[in-house]
Short mmCIF file of C-alpha atoms in Angstrom, two decimals:
data_model
loop_
_atom_site.label_atom_id
_atom_site.label_comp_id
_atom_site.label_asym_id
_atom_site.label_seq_id
_atom_site.Cartn_x
_atom_site.Cartn_y
_atom_site.Cartn_z
CA UNK H 1 -38.72 -46.01 -13.03
CA UNK H 2 -42.37 -45.91 -11.80
CA UNK H 3 -41.36 -47.19 -8.46
CA UNK H 4 -38.88 -44.06 -7.92
CA UNK H 5 -41.69 -41.73 -9.25
CA UNK H 6 -43.91 -43.20 -6.67
CA UNK H 7 -41.23 -42.82 -3.96
CA UNK H 8 -40.62 -39.22 -4.82
CA UNK H 9 -44.20 -38.48 -4.64
CA UNK H 10 -44.46 -40.09 -1.45
CA UNK H 11 -41.50 -37.87 -0.16
CA UNK H 12 -43.03 -34.72 -1.16
CA UNK H 13 -46.37 -35.40 0.31
CA UNK H 14 -44.60 -36.48 3.69
CA UNK H 15 -42.17 -33.36 3.59
CA UNK H 16 -45.82 -31.16 2.66
CA UNK H 17 -47.05 -32.22 5.78
CA UNK H 18 -44.04 -32.06 7.56
CA UNK H 19 -43.66 -28.52 6.58
CA UNK H 20 -47.58 -27.72 7.40
CA UNK H 21 -46.70 -28.82 10.78
CA UNK H 22 -43.11 -27.37 11.64
CA UNK H 23 -42.69 -24.00 9.78
CA UNK H 24 -44.97 -22.11 11.80
CA UNK H 25 -43.76 -23.61 15.11
CA UNK H 26 -40.02 -23.54 14.07
CA UNK H 27 -40.36 -19.83 13.30
CA UNK H 28 -42.53 -19.13 16.31
CA UNK H 29 -39.90 -21.01 18.83
CA UNK H 30 -37.09 -18.94 16.98
CA UNK H 31 -38.76 -15.73 17.14
CA UNK H 32 -39.16 -16.02 21.03
CA UNK H 33 -35.38 -17.18 21.53
CA UNK H 34 -33.86 -14.53 18.89
CA UNK H 35 -36.31 -11.47 19.02
CA UNK H 36 -35.65 -10.96 15.62
CA UNK H 37 -37.90 -11.52 13.20
CA UNK H 38 -35.85 -11.49 9.87
CA UNK H 39 -33.37 -13.88 11.68
CA UNK H 40 -36.03 -16.33 12.64
CA UNK H 41 -37.50 -16.19 9.29
CA UNK H 42 -34.31 -16.74 7.54
CA UNK H 43 -33.22 -19.64 10.15
CA UNK H 44 -36.66 -21.38 9.31
CA UNK H 45 -36.17 -21.24 5.56
CA UNK H 46 -32.71 -22.76 5.43
CA UNK H 47 -33.33 -24.97 8.29
CA UNK H 48 -36.22 -26.51 6.12
CA UNK H 49 -34.51 -26.12 2.66
CA UNK H 50 -31.97 -28.53 4.19
CA UNK H 51 -34.41 -30.64 5.68
CA UNK H 52 -35.60 -31.40 2.12
CA UNK H 53 -32.39 -31.75 0.72
CA UNK H 54 -31.75 -34.56 3.52
CA UNK H 55 -35.04 -35.93 3.31
CA UNK H 56 -35.42 -39.86 3.80
CA UNK H 57 -32.32 -40.02 5.89
CA UNK H 58 -33.44 -37.99 8.75
CA UNK H 59 -34.96 -39.99 11.88
CA UNK H 60 -36.12 -36.94 13.61
CA UNK H 61 -36.83 -34.36 11.27
CA UNK H 62 -38.14 -31.60 13.41
CA UNK H 63 -35.42 -31.63 15.72
CA UNK H 64 -33.00 -31.92 13.17
CA UNK H 65 -34.27 -28.72 11.76
CA UNK H 66 -34.19 -27.01 14.96
CA UNK H 67 -30.35 -28.16 15.24
CA UNK H 68 -29.88 -26.68 11.78
CA UNK H 69 -31.55 -23.44 12.65
CA UNK H 70 -29.55 -23.29 15.38
CA UNK H 71 -26.21 -23.53 13.57
CA UNK H 72 -27.48 -21.18 10.93
CA UNK H 73 -28.02 -18.44 13.63
CA UNK H 74 -24.96 -18.84 15.24
CA UNK H 75 -23.21 -18.49 11.76
CA UNK H 76 -24.84 -15.46 11.43
CA UNK H 77 -23.90 -13.96 14.71
CA UNK H 78 -20.28 -15.20 13.88
CA UNK H 79 -20.67 -13.61 10.40
CA UNK H 80 -21.82 -9.98 11.84
CA UNK H 81 -18.06 -10.13 13.72
CA UNK H 82 -19.42 -9.97 17.10
CA UNK H 83 -16.54 -12.40 18.56
CA UNK H 84 -18.20 -12.57 21.92
CA UNK H 85 -20.82 -14.52 20.78
CA UNK H 86 -19.18 -17.01 18.83
CA UNK H 87 -19.98 -19.41 21.61
CA UNK H 88 -23.28 -19.36 20.50
CA UNK H 89 -26.67 -17.66 20.37
CA UNK H 90 -27.69 -19.29 23.87
CA UNK H 91 -25.25 -17.81 25.94
CA UNK H 92 -26.35 -15.64 29.08
CA UNK H 93 -25.13 -12.39 27.41
CA UNK H 94 -27.29 -12.39 24.58
CA UNK H 95 -30.89 -11.21 26.55
CA UNK H 96 -33.56 -10.24 24.53
CA UNK H 97 -35.24 -7.12 25.85
CA UNK H 98 -39.27 -7.13 26.50
CA UNK H 99 -39.34 -4.03 23.92
CA UNK H 100 -37.63 -6.19 21.15
CA UNK H 101 -39.76 -9.26 21.43
CA UNK H 102 -42.95 -6.89 21.64
CA UNK H 103 -41.70 -5.47 18.50
CA UNK H 104 -40.80 -8.72 16.69
CA UNK H 105 -44.10 -10.28 17.88
CA UNK H 106 -46.82 -7.75 17.93
CA UNK H 107 -49.67 -9.90 17.89
CA UNK H 108 -48.49 -12.01 20.75
CA UNK H 109 -47.76 -9.06 22.87
CA UNK H 110 -51.31 -7.90 22.28
CA UNK H 111 -52.58 -11.35 23.25
CA UNK H 112 -50.80 -12.10 26.19
CA UNK H 113 -48.52 -8.78 27.15
CA UNK H 114 -47.79 -10.14 30.63
CA UNK H 115 -46.53 -13.35 29.49
CA UNK H 116 -44.48 -11.84 26.66
CA UNK H 117 -42.84 -9.51 29.01
CA UNK H 118 -42.17 -12.68 31.48
CA UNK H 119 -40.55 -14.83 28.69
CA UNK H 120 -38.63 -11.70 27.37
CA UNK H 121 -37.18 -11.49 31.22
CA UNK H 122 -36.06 -15.02 31.39
CA UNK H 123 -32.05 -15.91 30.65
CA UNK H 124 -31.59 -16.90 26.66
CA UNK H 125 -31.04 -20.51 27.45
CA UNK H 126 -34.27 -20.99 29.76
CA UNK H 127 -36.21 -19.24 27.40
CA UNK H 128 -34.82 -21.59 24.59
CA UNK H 129 -35.93 -24.57 26.67
CA UNK H 130 -39.39 -22.86 27.01
CA UNK H 131 -39.83 -22.01 23.31
CA UNK H 132 -38.75 -25.67 22.00
CA UNK H 133 -40.76 -27.60 24.69
CA UNK H 134 -44.05 -25.78 24.17
CA UNK H 135 -43.86 -23.75 20.69
CA UNK H 136 -42.27 -26.54 18.82
CA UNK H 137 -43.25 -29.59 20.83
CA UNK H 138 -39.79 -31.05 21.13
CA UNK H 139 -39.14 -33.79 23.66
CA UNK H 140 -36.65 -32.79 26.90
CA UNK H 141 -33.97 -34.86 25.67
CA UNK H 142 -34.50 -33.43 22.04
CA UNK H 143 -34.08 -30.06 23.54
CA UNK H 144 -31.20 -31.14 25.59
CA UNK H 145 -29.71 -32.49 21.96
CA UNK H 146 -30.34 -29.22 19.93
CA UNK H 147 -28.70 -27.17 22.80
CA UNK H 148 -26.06 -29.48 23.05
CA UNK H 149 -26.48 -29.54 27.01
CA UNK H 150 -26.81 -32.47 29.24
CA UNK H 151 -30.65 -33.59 30.01
CA UNK H 152 -30.22 -32.55 33.58
CA UNK H 153 -29.37 -29.18 32.59
CA UNK H 154 -32.16 -28.88 30.17
CA UNK H 155 -34.53 -30.11 33.08
CA UNK H 156 -33.36 -27.66 35.69
CA UNK H 157 -33.44 -24.76 33.06
CA UNK H 158 -37.11 -25.74 32.57
CA UNK H 159 -37.87 -25.70 36.18
CA UNK H 160 -36.27 -22.48 36.57
CA UNK H 161 -37.89 -21.05 33.87
CA UNK H 162 -41.62 -22.24 34.99
CA UNK H 163 -41.30 -21.07 38.26
CA UNK H 164 -40.19 -17.57 37.27
CA UNK H 165 -42.70 -17.14 34.83
CA UNK H 166 -45.33 -18.38 37.47
CA UNK H 167 -44.06 -15.79 40.05
CA UNK H 168 -43.92 -13.26 37.42
CA UNK H 169 -47.43 -13.64 36.18
CA UNK H 170 -48.77 -14.13 39.84
CA UNK H 171 -47.36 -10.82 40.65
CA UNK H 172 -48.78 -9.09 37.80
CA UNK H 173 -52.11 -10.55 37.93
CA UNK H 174 -52.46 -9.95 41.48
CA UNK H 175 -51.53 -6.00 41.29
CA UNK H 176 -54.02 -5.64 38.43
CA UNK H 177 -57.38 -4.52 39.72
CA UNK A 1 -51.14 -22.80 37.46
CA UNK A 2 -49.06 -25.91 36.36
CA UNK A 3 -46.44 -26.24 33.60
CA UNK A 4 -48.72 -27.54 30.90
CA UNK A 5 -50.97 -24.90 31.78
CA UNK A 6 -48.22 -22.39 31.47
CA UNK A 7 -47.02 -23.93 28.09
CA UNK A 8 -50.65 -23.67 26.58
CA UNK A 9 -51.14 -20.07 27.28
CA UNK A 10 -47.83 -19.46 25.64
CA UNK A 11 -48.82 -21.62 22.63
CA UNK A 12 -52.08 -19.80 22.31
CA UNK A 13 -49.95 -16.27 22.77
CA UNK A 14 -47.85 -16.96 19.89
CA UNK A 15 -50.26 -18.66 17.70
CA UNK A 16 -51.71 -15.56 16.44
CA UNK A 17 -48.33 -14.55 15.50
CA UNK A 18 -48.11 -15.07 11.40
CA UNK A 19 -45.20 -16.84 10.11
CA UNK A 20 -43.45 -15.98 7.00
CA UNK A 21 -45.58 -16.52 3.82
CA UNK A 22 -42.95 -19.19 2.15
CA UNK A 23 -44.83 -22.41 0.64
CA UNK A 24 -43.22 -25.87 0.53
CA UNK A 25 -42.76 -25.56 -3.10
CA UNK A 26 -40.64 -22.51 -2.88
CA UNK A 27 -38.63 -24.25 -0.25
CA UNK A 28 -38.24 -27.08 -2.97
CA UNK A 29 -37.18 -24.71 -5.38
CA UNK A 30 -34.94 -22.94 -3.19
CA UNK A 31 -33.67 -26.60 -2.34
CA UNK A 32 -32.85 -27.75 -6.12
CA UNK A 33 -31.37 -24.02 -6.86
CA UNK A 34 -28.94 -24.58 -4.15
CA UNK A 35 -28.08 -28.00 -5.06
CA UNK A 36 -27.80 -27.23 -8.44
CA UNK A 37 -25.02 -24.74 -7.71
CA UNK A 38 -23.26 -27.52 -5.77
CA UNK A 39 -24.00 -26.55 -2.38
CA UNK A 40 -24.92 -29.31 0.42
CA UNK A 41 -23.60 -32.07 -1.83
CA UNK A 42 -22.12 -33.49 0.99
CA UNK A 43 -24.38 -32.53 3.77
CA UNK A 44 -24.52 -34.96 6.36
CA UNK A 45 -26.64 -35.03 9.74
CA UNK A 46 -23.81 -32.94 11.41
CA UNK A 47 -23.04 -29.62 12.25
CA UNK A 48 -23.32 -27.00 9.66
CA UNK A 49 -20.26 -25.60 8.51
CA UNK A 50 -21.48 -23.21 5.58
CA UNK A 51 -24.08 -20.22 5.58
CA UNK A 52 -25.84 -19.26 2.69
CA UNK A 53 -26.78 -16.15 3.37
CA UNK A 54 -26.21 -14.52 -0.14
CA UNK A 55 -29.32 -16.25 -1.60
CA UNK A 56 -32.12 -14.08 -1.79
CA UNK A 57 -34.82 -14.79 0.65
CA UNK A 58 -38.02 -16.47 -0.38
CA UNK A 59 -40.28 -14.46 1.59
CA UNK A 60 -42.40 -11.90 -0.62
CA UNK A 61 -42.74 -8.59 -0.64
CA UNK A 62 -45.57 -5.92 -1.08
CA UNK A 63 -48.96 -7.35 -1.78
CA UNK A 64 -48.13 -11.07 -1.88
CA UNK A 65 -46.83 -10.67 2.14
CA UNK A 66 -49.21 -12.09 4.45
CA UNK A 67 -50.44 -9.67 7.34
CA UNK A 68 -47.69 -10.04 9.91
CA UNK A 69 -45.25 -11.45 7.75
CA UNK A 70 -41.85 -9.54 7.59
CA UNK A 71 -40.70 -7.50 4.77
CA UNK A 72 -37.43 -9.05 3.64
CA UNK A 73 -36.68 -8.93 -0.08
CA UNK A 74 -33.11 -9.43 -1.68
CA UNK A 75 -32.07 -5.74 -1.92
CA UNK A 76 -32.86 -5.47 1.72
CA UNK A 77 -30.83 -8.48 2.66
CA UNK A 78 -28.09 -7.55 0.17
CA UNK A 79 -27.89 -4.19 2.23
CA UNK A 80 -27.97 -6.00 5.61
CA UNK A 81 -25.15 -8.21 4.42
CA UNK A 82 -23.07 -5.64 3.21
CA UNK A 83 -23.32 -3.57 6.46
CA UNK A 84 -22.69 -6.37 8.68
CA UNK A 85 -19.38 -6.87 6.52
CA UNK A 86 -18.32 -3.28 6.52
CA UNK A 87 -19.09 -3.60 10.50
CA UNK A 88 -16.65 -6.58 10.55
CA UNK A 89 -14.08 -4.96 8.55
CA UNK A 90 -14.21 -2.09 10.60
CA UNK A 91 -13.86 -3.96 13.39
CA UNK A 92 -10.47 -5.83 11.97
CA UNK A 93 -9.18 -2.39 10.81
CA UNK A 94 -9.55 -1.02 14.27
CA UNK A 95 -7.52 -4.11 15.74
CA UNK A 96 -5.09 -4.03 13.08
CA UNK A 97 -4.75 -0.76 12.35
CA UNK A 98 -2.76 0.48 15.42
CA UNK A 99 0.23 -1.25 13.90
CA UNK A 100 0.30 1.28 10.81
CA UNK A 101 -1.59 4.06 11.49
CA UNK A 102 -1.05 7.18 13.94
CA UNK A 103 -3.64 7.30 16.57
CA UNK A 104 -5.39 10.43 15.40
CA UNK A 105 -6.14 9.08 12.28
CA UNK A 106 -7.40 5.92 13.50
CA UNK A 107 -9.42 7.67 15.68
CA UNK A 108 -11.06 10.09 13.09
CA UNK A 109 -11.64 6.91 11.06
CA UNK A 110 -13.37 5.32 13.87
CA UNK A 111 -15.56 8.64 14.74
CA UNK A 112 -16.91 8.52 10.81
CA UNK A 113 -17.28 4.80 11.19
CA UNK A 114 -19.93 4.71 13.93
CA UNK A 115 -22.48 2.05 13.80
CA UNK A 116 -25.87 2.29 14.86
CA UNK A 117 -27.00 0.52 17.83
CA UNK A 118 -28.20 -2.93 16.41
CA UNK A 119 -29.61 -6.31 18.75
CA UNK A 120 -25.74 -7.21 18.63
CA UNK A 121 -24.09 -3.81 19.40
CA UNK A 122 -24.76 -3.85 23.11
CA UNK A 123 -23.36 -7.47 24.06
CA UNK A 124 -19.94 -6.41 21.98
CA UNK A 125 -19.59 -3.17 24.09
CA UNK A 126 -20.59 -5.17 27.47
CA UNK A 127 -17.70 -7.43 27.02
CA UNK A 128 -14.95 -6.52 29.12
CA UNK A 129 -11.86 -5.19 27.80
CA UNK A 130 -9.52 -8.03 29.11
CA UNK A 131 -11.34 -10.71 26.90
CA UNK A 132 -10.10 -8.50 23.76
CA UNK A 133 -7.32 -10.22 22.73
CA UNK A 134 -6.08 -9.30 19.26
CA UNK A 135 -6.70 -11.95 16.54
CA UNK A 136 -3.23 -11.69 15.22
CA UNK A 137 -1.53 -11.90 18.94
CA UNK A 138 -1.81 -15.62 19.29
CA UNK A 139 -0.21 -16.57 15.57
CA UNK A 140 2.40 -14.01 16.62
CA UNK A 141 3.20 -15.43 19.59
CA UNK A 142 3.25 -18.72 18.34
CA UNK A 143 5.88 -17.65 15.79
CA UNK A 144 7.84 -16.24 18.37
CA UNK A 145 7.99 -18.94 20.21
CA UNK A 146 9.13 -21.47 17.55
CA UNK A 147 11.54 -19.05 16.85
CA UNK A 148 13.05 -18.99 19.94
CA UNK A 149 13.03 -22.95 20.69
CA UNK A 150 14.32 -23.34 16.81
CA UNK A 151 17.13 -21.34 17.80
CA UNK A 152 18.06 -22.74 20.96
CA UNK A 153 17.93 -26.48 19.32
CA UNK A 154 20.33 -24.70 16.78
CA UNK A 155 22.55 -23.52 18.97
CA UNK A 156 22.52 -26.74 21.09
CA UNK A 157 23.14 -29.11 17.86
CA UNK A 158 25.97 -26.82 16.21
CA UNK A 159 27.49 -26.26 20.21
CA UNK A 160 27.02 -29.54 21.72
CA UNK A 161 29.74 -28.82 24.22
CA UNK A 162 27.33 -25.76 25.40
CA UNK A 163 24.84 -28.30 26.60
CA UNK A 164 26.99 -29.63 28.98
CA UNK A 165 28.93 -28.31 32.28
CA UNK A 166 31.60 -26.17 31.18
CA UNK A 167 34.81 -25.65 33.16
CA UNK A 168 35.27 -21.69 34.23
CA UNK A 169 36.79 -19.68 31.44
CA UNK A 170 40.08 -19.31 33.47
CA UNK A 171 40.78 -22.90 33.53
CA UNK A 172 40.86 -23.26 29.78
CA UNK A 173 43.23 -20.28 29.32
CA UNK A 174 45.49 -21.86 31.98
CA UNK A 175 45.16 -25.25 30.18
CA UNK A 176 45.94 -24.18 26.67
CA UNK A 177 49.68 -23.36 26.96
CA UNK A 178 50.09 -27.35 28.22
CA UNK A 179 48.73 -28.32 25.13
CA UNK A 180 51.75 -27.49 23.24
CA UNK A 181 52.20 -28.92 19.58
CA UNK A 182 55.72 -29.44 18.55
CA UNK A 183 56.72 -30.62 15.14
CA UNK A 184 58.89 -33.76 15.04
CA UNK A 185 62.87 -32.62 14.54
CA UNK A 186 63.10 -34.46 11.61
CA UNK A 187 60.35 -31.99 9.85
CA UNK A 188 62.29 -28.99 11.12
CA UNK A 189 65.36 -30.53 9.65
CA UNK A 190 63.26 -31.07 6.19
CA UNK A 191 62.27 -27.36 6.32
CA UNK A 192 66.06 -26.58 6.67
CA UNK A 193 67.11 -28.78 3.97
CA UNK A 194 64.37 -27.23 1.68
CA UNK A 195 65.55 -24.02 2.28
CA UNK A 196 69.31 -24.89 1.40
CA UNK A 197 68.38 -26.59 -2.18
CA UNK A 198 65.83 -23.49 -2.82
CA UNK A 199 68.78 -21.37 -1.93
CA UNK A 200 70.81 -23.14 -4.67
CA UNK A 201 68.44 -22.83 -7.09
CA UNK A 202 68.05 -19.48 -6.68
CA UNK A 203 71.69 -18.67 -6.94
CA UNK A 204 71.52 -21.21 -10.04
CA UNK A 205 73.86 -23.72 -9.04
CA UNK A 206 73.64 -26.93 -10.77
CA UNK A 207 76.55 -28.89 -9.49
CA UNK A 208 77.40 -31.67 -6.86
CA UNK A 209 76.04 -29.43 -4.04
CA UNK A 210 72.87 -29.28 -5.56
CA UNK A 211 72.54 -33.08 -5.78
CA UNK A 212 73.68 -33.53 -2.07
CA UNK A 213 71.19 -31.01 -0.96
CA UNK A 214 68.70 -32.51 -2.55
CA UNK A 215 69.30 -35.56 -1.54
CA UNK A 216 69.50 -34.67 2.25
CA UNK A 217 66.11 -33.25 1.39
CA UNK A 218 64.72 -36.02 0.47
CA UNK A 219 65.80 -38.18 3.45
CA UNK A 220 64.80 -35.86 5.83
CA UNK A 221 61.27 -35.95 4.27
CA UNK A 222 61.11 -39.47 4.55
CA UNK A 223 62.34 -39.38 8.00
CA UNK A 224 59.51 -36.43 8.67
CA UNK A 225 56.67 -38.78 7.35
CA UNK A 226 57.53 -41.65 9.44
CA UNK A 227 57.72 -39.29 12.64
CA UNK A 228 54.82 -37.22 12.01
CA UNK A 229 51.31 -38.26 13.15
CA UNK A 230 49.04 -39.55 10.69
#
C-alpha cells in the first residue's frame, strides 16, 4: 500500500517537472506551426492530459505529447469539415500568414518582427521542423518521427528553412539604416 | 549567423510569449474526469482516433487569466464547435442537396449560409474544383459495379450455354426440324384403343365389345411402355 502511494507520488513529482518544462515549449511550438492561439492551447492541454493518463508507459514523453498534439490538430481540421486538409495540418496548402502569426504571438512580434515574418513565410513543414527543433528542443529523428517523414527529408526541410531565414533576415537587416 | 544562433534567436523571441495559465493540477483533474467517463481506457502509444473537443477548456477566463493568455471559456468553445458543425453540415447539404432540391432554392440557401472567412476557409477555396468528388459518389459507383458484376455472374450461371461460343441463330432454326420426336406406333395404337373404349363407355355399351376393347387397350398399353424410351 505504502509502496503504491510512494510510486504515485514519485509519478506525480516527475509529471509536474515534465509539465513545467514541456507545456510552455509545446504551446509555443504549436503556436508557430498553426498560427492559432486557441488551437495551440487546446492541443497542448489535450496532449498533456493524455500524457498523464499514460504516464509510466512513455519512453519519450515530450515526443509522444507532440504526436498527440499533432493528431489532435489533424482531427480538429477534419472536424471542421475541410476535406482537403484531411492529409494533415502539415501540408503545403496550409500556410500561416505573417498577419495571423503576428496576431497569435503579439509579444514575439514585438521582440523580433523580422524573424517572425520570416518564419511565417516558410512553408508549413519547414516551419514545423524549425519550431520543433528549436522551441521544443526535439532531436532531428524525433521531429521526423512526429511528422511522419523520413529523417533525410526532415534534414532537408531544416537546411532549406535555415537558409531561407538567414537570407531573409540578412536582406531586411541590410536594408535597415 | 549559424543554425544554433538562429535557433537561439527564435527561442528568445518566443520566450516572452505567455503560455495558457493552466496548472499541472488542473491537467490531472481533467485526466481523471475523462478517465471516469470511460475515455481513453484503452489508450496506447499509438495514433489518436478520438477527439474530445466537447470538454470544457481549462484555460481560466477573466481575472484569473495570465497576461497574454487566450480567453477560451466553455461557452466560447461550445459556440465555436456549433459554428464548425453547422459549417460542416452546410457543406454536406450543398453536396447532397443537388439531388433533391431545385437549383434556385439551393443557391438561396447557400447565400443565407455564407461563412465568415476563417483560417481554414482559404485552403478550402483554393482547392481545385476537379478534386471535389462528392462523398456519396464512391459508394454509389461501387454498388453499381457490384450490381453489374452480380447480374453478369447470375446470367452466366443460369445460362451456361451463353458463356460458350454459340452457332448462328439461323443454324439453330435449320437444325430444329431434324430433331423430330415421333411417338412409337404402339403408343399411337394405345391412344386409338383408348378412344374406342371411351366411346363404348359413353354409349353405355356393356357387352363383349367393351370387354374386347379393354383387352386390346391393355395389350397396346403394355406394348407402348416397352417401346417408349424411359
